Coordinates of C-alpha atoms in Angstrom, one line a residue:
Chain P
X1 CA 0.0 0.0 0.0
X2 CA 2.8 2.3 0.7
X3 CA 4.3 2.1 -2.7
X4 CA 0.9 2.5 -4.3
X5 CA 0.3 5.5 -2.3
X6 CA 3.6 6.9 -3.3
X7 CA 3.2 6.4 -7.0
X8 CA -0.1 8.3 -6.9
X9 CA 1.6 11.1 -5.1
X10 CA 4.3 11.2 -7.7
X11 CA 1.7 11.4 -10.4
X12 CA 0.2 14.4 -8.9
X13 CA 2.9 16.4 -7.2
X14 CA 6.5 17.3 -7.8
X15 CA 8.0 16.2 -4.5
X16 CA 7.6 13.4 -2.1
X17 CA 8.9 12.9 1.4
X18 CA 12.0 10.8 1.3
X19 CA 13.3 10.8 4.9
X20 CA 13.2 12.6 8.2
X21 CA 16.1 13.6 10.4
X22 CA 15.6 14.2 14.1
X23 CA 18.0 16.6 15.9
X24 CA 18.1 15.5 19.5
X25 CA 18.3 17.5 22.7
X26 CA 21.6 18.5 24.2
X27 CA 21.5 17.9 27.9
X28 CA 25.0 18.8 28.8
X29 CA 24.0 21.9 30.6
X30 CA 21.0 20.5 32.4
X31 CA 17.4 20.2 31.6
X32 CA 17.1 23.6 29.8
X33 CA 16.0 23.3 26.2
X34 CA 18.9 23.1 23.9
X35 CA 19.5 21.1 20.7
X36 CA 22.6 19.4 19.5
X37 CA 24.4 21.2 16.7
X38 CA 25.9 18.1 15.3
X39 CA 25.4 18.0 11.6
X40 CA 23.5 14.9 10.5
X41 CA 25.0 13.0 7.7
X42 CA 21.7 12.9 5.7
X43 CA 21.8 16.6 5.3
X44 CA 25.4 16.8 4.0
X45 CA 24.4 16.9 0.4
X46 CA 21.4 19.2 0.9
X47 CA 22.5 22.1 2.9
X48 CA 25.7 23.9 4.1
X49 CA 26.9 23.2 7.5
X50 CA 27.1 26.9 8.4
X51 CA 23.5 27.5 7.6
X52 CA 22.3 24.6 9.6
X53 CA 24.4 25.5 12.6
X54 CA 23.2 29.0 12.4
X55 CA 19.6 27.9 12.6
X56 CA 20.1 25.6 15.5
X57 CA 22.2 28.1 17.4
X58 CA 19.6 30.8 16.9
X59 CA 16.9 28.4 18.1
X60 CA 19.0 27.5 21.2
X61 CA 19.4 31.2 21.9
X62 CA 15.7 31.8 21.7
X63 CA 15.0 29.0 24.2
X64 CA 17.7 30.2 26.5
X65 CA 16.1 33.6 26.5
X66 CA 12.7 32.1 27.3
X67 CA 14.0 30.0 30.2
X68 CA 16.3 32.6 31.6
X69 CA 16.0 32.9 35.4
X70 CA 16.6 36.4 36.3
X71 CA 15.0 39.7 37.3
X72 CA 12.2 39.6 34.8
X73 CA 11.2 36.0 35.5
X74 CA 11.2 36.7 39.3
X75 CA 9.0 39.7 38.7
X76 CA 6.6 37.8 36.6
X77 CA 6.5 34.9 39.1
X78 CA 5.9 37.1 42.1
X79 CA 3.3 39.3 40.4
X80 CA 1.5 36.2 39.2
X81 CA 1.6 34.6 42.6
X82 CA 0.2 37.7 44.2
X83 CA -2.8 37.5 41.9
X84 CA -3.2 33.8 42.5
X85 CA -2.0 33.2 38.9
X86 CA -5.2 34.7 37.6
X87 CA -3.2 37.2 35.7
X88 CA -2.3 34.5 33.3
X89 CA -5.8 34.4 32.1
X90 CA -5.3 37.7 30.4
X91 CA -1.6 38.1 30.1
X92 CA 0.8 36.1 27.9
X93 CA 3.8 34.6 29.7
X94 CA 7.3 35.5 28.5
X95 CA 7.8 31.9 27.4
X96 CA 4.7 32.1 25.1
X97 CA 6.0 35.4 23.6
X98 CA 9.3 33.8 22.8
X99 CA 7.6 30.7 21.3
X100 CA 5.8 33.0 18.9
X101 CA 9.1 34.5 17.9
X102 CA 10.4 31.0 17.4
X103 CA 7.5 30.0 15.2
X104 CA 8.0 33.1 13.0
X105 CA 11.7 32.5 12.8
X106 CA 11.2 28.9 11.7
X107 CA 8.7 29.9 9.1
X108 CA 11.2 32.5 7.8
X109 CA 14.0 29.9 7.7
X110 CA 11.8 27.5 5.9
X111 CA 10.8 30.0 3.3
X112 CA 14.2 31.4 2.6
X113 CA 16.7 28.6 3.2
X114 CA 15.2 25.2 3.7
X115 CA 12.4 24.9 1.2
X116 CA 14.5 25.9 -1.8
X117 CA 16.7 23.0 -0.8
X118 CA 13.9 20.5 -0.4
X119 CA 13.9 20.5 3.4
X120 CA 11.3 21.5 5.9
X121 CA 11.8 22.2 9.6
X122 CA 9.0 21.3 12.1
X123 CA 8.7 23.5 15.1
X124 CA 10.0 21.5 18.1
X125 CA 7.0 22.4 20.2
X126 CA 4.9 20.1 17.9
X127 CA 7.2 17.2 18.8
X128 CA 7.1 17.8 22.5
X129 CA 10.3 19.9 22.5
X130 CA 12.2 16.7 22.2
X131 CA 13.5 16.9 18.6
X132 CA 13.8 19.3 15.7
X133 CA 12.4 17.3 12.9
X134 CA 13.7 18.0 9.4
X135 CA 11.9 16.5 6.6
X136 CA 13.8 15.7 3.4
X137 CA 11.9 15.9 0.2
X138 CA 13.0 14.3 -3.1
X139 CA 12.4 15.9 -6.4
X140 CA 10.0 13.6 -8.1
X141 CA 11.6 14.3 -11.4
X142 CA 14.9 12.8 -10.4
X143 CA 15.2 9.1 -9.8
X144 CA 12.1 7.4 -8.5
X145 CA 14.2 6.5 -5.7
X146 CA 12.8 6.0 -2.3
X147 CA 9.5 4.8 -1.1
X148 CA 9.8 7.3 1.6
X149 CA 6.8 6.8 3.8
X150 CA 8.9 5.1 6.3
X151 CA 12.1 6.6 7.4
X152 CA 13.8 3.3 7.5
X153 CA 14.7 3.8 3.9
X154 CA 18.2 2.4 4.2
X155 CA 19.4 5.4 2.3
X156 CA 22.2 6.0 4.6
X157 CA 24.2 3.4 6.4
X158 CA 24.5 4.2 10.0
Chain Z
X1 CA -18.8 2.6 -7.9
X2 CA -18.1 5.1 -5.3
X3 CA -16.4 5.3 -2.0
X4 CA -17.2 7.9 0.6
X5 CA -14.9 9.2 3.3
X6 CA -16.0 11.6 5.9
X7 CA -13.4 14.1 7.1
X8 CA -14.1 16.0 10.2
X9 CA -12.2 18.2 12.5
X10 CA -11.7 17.1 16.0
X11 CA -9.8 18.6 18.9
X12 CA -6.5 16.9 19.6
X13 CA -7.4 16.0 23.2
X14 CA -10.0 13.6 21.9
X15 CA -7.2 11.6 20.3
X16 CA -4.6 11.8 22.9
X17 CA -3.4 8.4 24.2
X18 CA -3.0 8.0 28.0
X19 CA -5.5 7.7 30.7
X20 CA -6.4 11.3 31.4
X21 CA -9.9 12.7 31.4
X22 CA -10.5 16.0 29.8
X23 CA -13.2 18.5 30.5
X24 CA -14.4 21.9 29.1
X25 CA -13.4 20.9 25.6
X26 CA -9.8 20.2 26.5
X27 CA -9.2 23.1 28.8
X28 CA -9.1 20.8 31.9
X29 CA -6.9 17.8 32.2
X30 CA -7.1 15.4 35.1
X31 CA -6.4 11.8 36.0
X32 CA -9.1 9.2 35.7
X33 CA -9.7 8.6 39.4
X34 CA -11.2 11.8 40.9
X35 CA -12.9 10.4 44.0
X36 CA -10.2 11.6 46.4
X37 CA -10.0 15.0 44.7
X38 CA -13.7 15.4 45.5
X39 CA -13.1 14.5 49.1
X40 CA -10.3 17.1 49.3
X41 CA -12.7 19.7 47.9
X42 CA -15.4 18.6 50.3
X43 CA -13.2 18.8 53.3
X44 CA -11.8 22.2 52.5
X45 CA -15.1 23.8 51.5
X46 CA -17.0 22.1 54.3
X47 CA -14.6 23.1 57.0
X48 CA -14.3 26.7 55.8
X49 CA -18.1 27.0 55.5
X50 CA -18.5 25.9 59.1
X51 CA -15.8 28.4 60.1
X52 CA -17.6 31.2 58.3
X53 CA -20.9 30.2 59.7
X54 CA -20.1 29.6 63.4
X55 CA -16.9 31.4 64.3
X56 CA -16.6 34.4 62.1
X57 CA -19.7 36.3 63.2
X58 CA -18.5 36.1 66.8
X59 CA -14.9 36.9 66.1
X60 CA -15.7 39.7 63.7
X61 CA -17.7 41.5 66.4
X62 CA -15.6 40.6 69.5
X63 CA -12.1 40.7 68.0
X64 CA -11.7 42.2 64.6
X65 CA -13.5 42.1 61.2
X66 CA -10.1 41.5 59.6
X67 CA -10.2 37.9 60.8
X68 CA -12.9 36.7 58.4
X69 CA -11.6 38.9 55.6
X70 CA -8.2 37.3 55.8
X71 CA -9.8 33.9 56.1
X72 CA -11.7 34.5 52.9
X73 CA -8.6 35.6 51.1
X74 CA -6.7 32.6 52.3
X75 CA -9.5 30.3 51.3
X76 CA -9.7 31.7 47.8
X77 CA -6.0 31.4 47.3
X78 CA -6.1 27.8 48.5
X79 CA -8.9 26.9 46.1
X80 CA -7.1 28.7 43.2
X81 CA -3.9 26.8 43.8
X82 CA -5.8 23.5 44.2
X83 CA -7.7 23.9 41.0
X84 CA -4.7 25.1 39.1
X85 CA -2.7 22.0 40.3
X86 CA -5.6 19.7 39.5
X87 CA -6.7 21.0 36.1
X88 CA -3.4 21.8 34.4
X89 CA -1.1 19.7 32.3
X90 CA 1.7 18.6 34.6
X91 CA 4.2 18.5 31.8
X92 CA 3.1 15.5 29.8
X93 CA 5.5 14.5 27.0
X94 CA 3.7 13.5 23.9
X95 CA 4.4 10.0 22.5
X96 CA 6.7 9.7 19.6
X97 CA 5.2 9.6 16.2
X98 CA 6.0 6.5 14.1
X99 CA 8.9 8.2 12.2
X100 CA 10.6 9.3 15.3
X101 CA 10.0 6.0 17.0
X102 CA 11.6 4.2 14.0
X103 CA 14.5 6.6 13.9
X104 CA 15.2 5.8 17.6
X105 CA 14.9 2.1 17.0
X106 CA 17.4 2.3 14.2
X107 CA 19.8 4.1 16.4
X108 CA 19.4 1.6 19.1
X109 CA 19.9 -1.3 16.7
X110 CA 23.0 0.3 15.3
X111 CA 24.4 0.9 18.8
X112 CA 23.7 -2.7 19.9
X113 CA 25.0 -4.4 16.9
X114 CA 23.9 -8.0 16.3
X115 CA 22.3 -9.7 19.2
X116 CA 22.5 -13.5 18.8
X117 CA 19.0 -15.0 18.8
X118 CA 17.9 -16.4 22.1
X119 CA 19.8 -13.8 24.0
X120 CA 18.0 -10.9 25.5
X121 CA 18.9 -7.5 24.0
X122 CA 20.8 -5.2 26.3
X123 CA 18.6 -2.7 28.2
X124 CA 17.9 0.5 26.3
X125 CA 19.9 3.2 28.1
X126 CA 21.5 6.3 26.9
X127 CA 24.2 8.0 28.9
X128 CA 24.4 11.7 28.9
X129 CA 26.7 14.0 30.7
X130 CA 25.0 16.8 32.7
X131 CA 27.2 19.2 34.4
X132 CA 30.0 16.6 34.6
X133 CA 27.8 14.0 36.0
X134 CA 26.8 10.9 34.0
X135 CA 23.0 10.5 34.0
X136 CA 21.3 7.5 32.5
X137 CA 18.3 8.1 30.3
X138 CA 15.9 5.2 30.1
X139 CA 13.8 4.2 27.1
X140 CA 10.1 4.2 27.6
X141 CA 8.4 1.3 25.8
X142 CA 5.0 2.9 26.0
X143 CA 5.9 6.3 24.7
X144 CA 8.7 5.1 22.5
X145 CA 11.1 7.8 23.5
X146 CA 14.2 8.1 25.6
X147 CA 12.9 9.9 28.6
X148 CA 14.6 13.3 29.2
X149 CA 16.4 13.7 32.5
X150 CA 14.1 13.8 35.5
X151 CA 11.1 12.6 33.4
X152 CA 9.3 9.5 34.5
X153 CA 6.3 7.5 33.3
X154 CA 3.3 7.7 35.5
X155 CA 1.5 4.3 35.3
X156 CA -1.8 5.8 36.6
X157 CA -2.0 8.3 33.9
X158 CA 0.0 6.3 31.4
X159 CA 2.1 9.3 30.3
X160 CA 5.7 10.3 30.6
X161 CA 5.8 13.5 32.6
X162 CA 8.7 15.9 32.6
X163 CA 10.3 16.5 36.0
X164 CA 7.9 14.0 37.5
X165 CA 7.4 14.5 41.2
X166 CA 4.6 12.1 42.1
X167 CA 1.0 11.3 41.3
X168 CA -1.2 12.9 43.9
X169 CA -4.6 11.4 44.3
X170 CA -5.6 14.2 46.6
X171 CA -5.4 16.6 43.7
X172 CA -6.4 14.0 41.1
X173 CA -3.4 14.7 38.9
X174 CA 0.3 14.1 38.5
X175 CA 2.6 16.7 39.9
X176 CA 5.3 17.6 37.4
X177 CA 7.3 20.5 35.9
X178 CA 4.4 22.7 35.0
X179 CA 2.3 22.4 38.2
X180 CA 4.8 21.8 40.9
X181 CA 4.9 25.3 42.2
X182 CA 1.1 25.4 42.3
X183 CA 1.1 22.2 44.3
X184 CA 3.7 23.5 46.7
X185 CA 1.8 26.8 47.2
X186 CA -1.3 24.7 47.8
X187 CA 0.3 22.7 50.5
X188 CA 1.8 25.8 52.1
X189 CA -1.4 27.9 52.1
X190 CA -3.5 25.0 53.1
X191 CA -1.2 24.5 56.1
X192 CA -1.6 28.2 56.9
X193 CA -5.3 28.0 56.5
X194 CA -5.5 24.9 58.7
X195 CA -3.4 26.6 61.4
X196 CA -5.5 29.8 61.1
X197 CA -8.8 28.0 61.5
X198 CA -7.5 25.8 64.3
X199 CA -6.1 28.7 66.2
X200 CA -9.2 30.9 65.9
X201 CA -11.4 28.0 66.8
X202 CA -9.5 27.7 70.1
X203 CA -9.6 31.5 70.6
X204 CA -13.3 31.5 70.0
X205 CA -14.1 28.6 72.3
X206 CA -12.0 30.2 75.0
X207 CA -13.5 33.6 74.7
X208 CA -17.1 32.3 74.6
X209 CA -16.5 29.8 77.5
X210 CA -15.4 32.7 79.6
X211 CA -18.8 34.3 79.1
X212 CA -21.0 31.3 78.9
X213 CA -19.2 28.2 80.0
X214 CA -17.6 25.5 78.0
X215 CA -20.6 23.2 77.4
X216 CA -22.9 26.0 76.4
X217 CA -20.4 27.2 73.8
X218 CA -20.2 23.8 72.3
X219 CA -24.0 23.6 72.2
X220 CA -24.2 27.0 70.4
X221 CA -21.5 26.3 67.9
X222 CA -21.5 22.6 67.2
X223 CA -19.5 23.1 64.1
X224 CA -16.5 23.9 66.2
X225 CA -16.0 20.3 67.3
X226 CA -16.0 19.1 63.7
X227 CA -13.6 21.8 62.6
X228 CA -11.2 21.2 65.3
X229 CA -11.1 17.5 64.6
X230 CA -10.6 17.9 60.8
X231 CA -8.0 20.7 61.4
X232 CA -6.1 18.7 63.9
X233 CA -5.5 15.7 61.7
X234 CA -5.0 17.8 58.5
X235 CA -2.5 20.0 60.2
X236 CA 0.1 17.4 61.0
X237 CA 0.0 15.9 57.5
X238 CA 0.0 19.2 55.7
X239 CA 2.7 20.8 57.8
X240 CA 4.8 17.7 57.4
X241 CA 4.2 17.6 53.6
X242 CA 5.0 21.3 53.2
X243 CA 8.2 20.8 55.2
X244 CA 9.2 17.8 53.1
X245 CA 8.7 19.7 49.9
X246 CA 10.5 22.7 51.2
X247 CA 13.4 20.4 51.9
X248 CA 13.2 19.0 48.3
X249 CA 13.0 22.4 46.7
X250 CA 16.1 23.6 48.6
X251 CA 18.0 20.7 47.2
X252 CA 16.3 20.9 43.8
X253 CA 15.2 17.3 44.0
X254 CA 11.9 15.6 43.1
X255 CA 9.9 13.3 45.3
X256 CA 10.6 10.6 42.7
X257 CA 14.4 11.1 42.9
X258 CA 14.2 11.2 46.7
X259 CA 12.3 7.9 46.9
X260 CA 14.6 6.2 44.4
X261 CA 17.6 7.6 46.3
X262 CA 19.2 9.0 43.1
X263 CA 21.1 11.7 44.9
X264 CA 21.4 10.5 48.4
X265 CA 23.6 8.0 50.2
X266 CA 26.7 7.4 48.2
X267 CA 25.6 9.8 45.6
X268 CA 25.0 12.6 48.0
X269 CA 26.2 16.0 46.8
X270 CA 26.2 15.0 43.2
X271 CA 22.8 16.3 42.1
X272 CA 23.7 17.9 38.7
X273 CA 20.5 19.9 38.7
X274 CA 21.2 21.7 42.0
X275 CA 22.7 25.1 42.0
X276 CA 24.4 24.2 45.3
X277 CA 22.7 27.3 46.8
X278 CA 19.4 27.1 48.6
X279 CA 18.2 30.5 47.5
X280 CA 19.0 29.8 43.9
X281 CA 17.3 26.4 44.0
X282 CA 14.1 27.9 45.6
X283 CA 14.1 30.7 43.0
X284 CA 14.4 28.3 40.1
X285 CA 11.6 26.1 41.3
X286 CA 9.2 28.8 42.5
X287 CA 10.0 31.8 40.4
X288 CA 11.3 30.1 37.3
X289 CA 9.7 30.5 33.9
X290 CA 6.2 29.2 33.4
X291 CA 6.6 26.4 30.9
X292 CA 4.1 26.0 28.2
X293 CA 2.1 22.8 27.6
X294 CA 3.5 20.9 24.6
X295 CA 0.3 18.9 24.3
X296 CA -1.9 21.4 22.3
X297 CA -5.1 19.9 23.6
X298 CA -7.4 22.3 21.9
X299 CA -5.7 22.3 18.5
X300 CA -7.8 21.0 15.6
X301 CA -6.9 18.0 13.5
X302 CA -8.4 16.0 10.7
X303 CA -10.0 12.7 11.4
X304 CA -11.0 10.5 8.5
X305 CA -13.5 7.8 9.0
X306 CA -15.1 5.7 6.3
X307 CA -18.8 6.4 6.0
X308 CA -21.3 3.5 6.5
X309 CA -22.3 1.4 3.5
X310 CA -20.9 2.3 0.2
X311 CA -17.2 2.1 0.3
X312 CA -15.5 -0.4 -2.0
X313 CA -12.1 -1.2 -0.7
X314 CA -9.5 1.5 0.0
X315 CA -9.9 4.8 -1.8
X316 CA -6.7 4.7 -3.7
X317 CA -7.6 7.0 -6.5
X318 CA -7.1 10.6 -7.0
X319 CA -8.5 11.9 -3.7
X320 CA -5.9 13.7 -1.7
X321 CA -8.2 14.4 1.2
X322 CA -9.0 10.8 1.8
X323 CA -5.4 9.9 1.7
X324 CA -4.0 12.5 4.0
X325 CA -5.0 10.7 7.1
X326 CA -3.2 11.1 10.3
X327 CA -1.8 7.6 10.3
X328 CA -0.1 7.7 6.9
X329 CA 0.9 11.3 6.6
X330 CA 4.2 12.0 8.3
X331 CA 3.4 15.6 8.8
X332 CA 0.4 16.1 10.9
X333 CA -1.2 19.3 9.7
X334 CA -2.4 21.5 12.6
X335 CA -2.8 25.1 13.6
X336 CA 0.9 25.5 14.0
X337 CA 1.9 24.2 10.6
X338 CA 3.0 27.2 8.6
X339 CA 0.7 26.5 5.7
X340 CA 1.3 29.7 4.0
X341 CA 4.7 28.3 3.1
X342 CA 4.6 27.2 -0.4
X343 CA 8.0 25.7 -1.0
X344 CA 8.6 25.1 -4.6
X345 CA 8.5 21.4 -4.2
X346 CA 6.1 21.0 -1.3
X347 CA 4.0 18.0 -0.9
X348 CA 0.3 18.3 -0.8
X349 CA 0.3 17.6 2.9
X350 CA 1.3 21.1 3.8
X351 CA -1.9 22.4 2.2
X352 CA -4.0 19.8 3.9
X353 CA -5.8 21.4 6.8
X354 CA -7.3 24.5 5.4
X355 CA -8.8 23.3 2.1
X356 CA -10.3 20.0 2.7
X357 CA -12.9 20.1 0.1
X358 CA -11.9 18.9 -3.3
X359 CA -13.4 20.8 -6.2
X360 CA -15.5 17.8 -7.1
X361 CA -19.2 17.7 -6.3
X362 CA -20.2 18.1 -2.7
X363 CA -23.1 16.4 -1.2
X364 CA -25.0 16.9 2.1
X365 CA -23.3 15.1 4.9
X366 CA -24.4 11.6 5.7
X367 CA -23.9 11.9 9.4
X368 CA -25.2 14.8 11.4
X369 CA -22.4 17.2 12.1
X370 CA -21.3 17.5 15.7
X371 CA -21.2 20.8 17.5
X372 CA -17.6 21.8 16.7
X373 CA -16.7 19.4 13.9
X374 CA -16.9 20.3 10.2
X375 CA -18.0 17.5 8.0
X376 CA -17.1 17.3 4.4
X377 CA -17.5 14.5 2.1
X378 CA -15.1 13.6 -0.6
X379 CA -16.4 11.6 -3.4
X380 CA -14.6 9.3 -5.7
X381 CA -15.6 8.5 -9.1

């Protein structure tokens, strides 16, 4: 069924999902949200190392800003506590504001850098902040290579 | 010769695995067993009602009107904290989607090499170094992920919870990263409320007995006896619990870690999450950032179900809507998917959620639409 599904897709659209890469979390500094900047081998032929690292580092910086424990977070915490946390019904937390910025940044990166190279980044919040999922699309016009609906495509030896 | 698929939008909470119950269309998230939670509510509201009915009028007149006012404020704060702890997402980690699960499996197999048949595969453990301390991450077979540090799987709720503290039946929910501070404030303020009510009960009885005698006092305010009884027993447990959690917070440990002895005994002083400073630890736990829920309970998603009679085998012809089901599509379209991105070679999945009506002929829905679901019918020819 998978192959049949795929052939139909190829009939209709110019690209199909070939593989997915998952950038894991980097726990070396604790439980704060940070992703590894190690360059996965599957992306070697698709995108430059510097661009990839730039994206991941910027995301890491955003998360660090959201989770920073300092004057502003104390103020927010104390104020919220004083109002029995009812203030969160009308006010957006700092973390939520940063998440919006992250969503915009990822969309921008997808439009400008990743989509032209046949890649698509999924916002980590949709994957439980566990991974950055990068989907790799194959040009249908090139070899009818992989039946990509499963990521165990064997395309790279690990 | 036609097959009919009904596509409708459902809220994501309806499709979440795990044993939670949801109320208010996904806004409220609790464990399945709520009996003890109702008991907690009953005890708090009941005792406070008795206090306001019997003691407060007397005390307001003979001592100060500030006493009932402060009691009301304390009571409201306790209720707010209790409801916040019980109703919020404790920090549940969503289960891995099939692609992610496969990816992890591949990594595990690559790491383990070939295991001769008949031999048990080695346990799935990943070692990470956190602040120069090796921490083992365990694999969760239910959620198909390697649990982040400090996360644990709650068997009652059947979810992995981040910074899992414990499952509290009194609040009817797990206590984890997102609601720990509310839980702590609940225990703290409930202790204060219990002490407050207990103290003023004694004051009231003493003051009234001076005027009327002890037995008459009890006859006039029978609620006092009940209150004193409830408060007496509650006090010891709540003060003890608050003290215990204050100790845990100052060391930046969870109840789960304390019970397992992860950072005690021969591992004492090696907690990699602790800032080694009591004030800093307290500030991080109580005044740290408010983490968002990663569950997106109220997001909308497509659900395809075959309609009743007509379908002949799988709809494998040119109907993109029927095919973009959740189970086969690797990308789940949802509100967060940036679907105004039109990459030059994007697959049709990214345009999935918004336009789920093919240009072909539409017919009135076969099933009656539910209140917040849109039904659309796709027809093959």
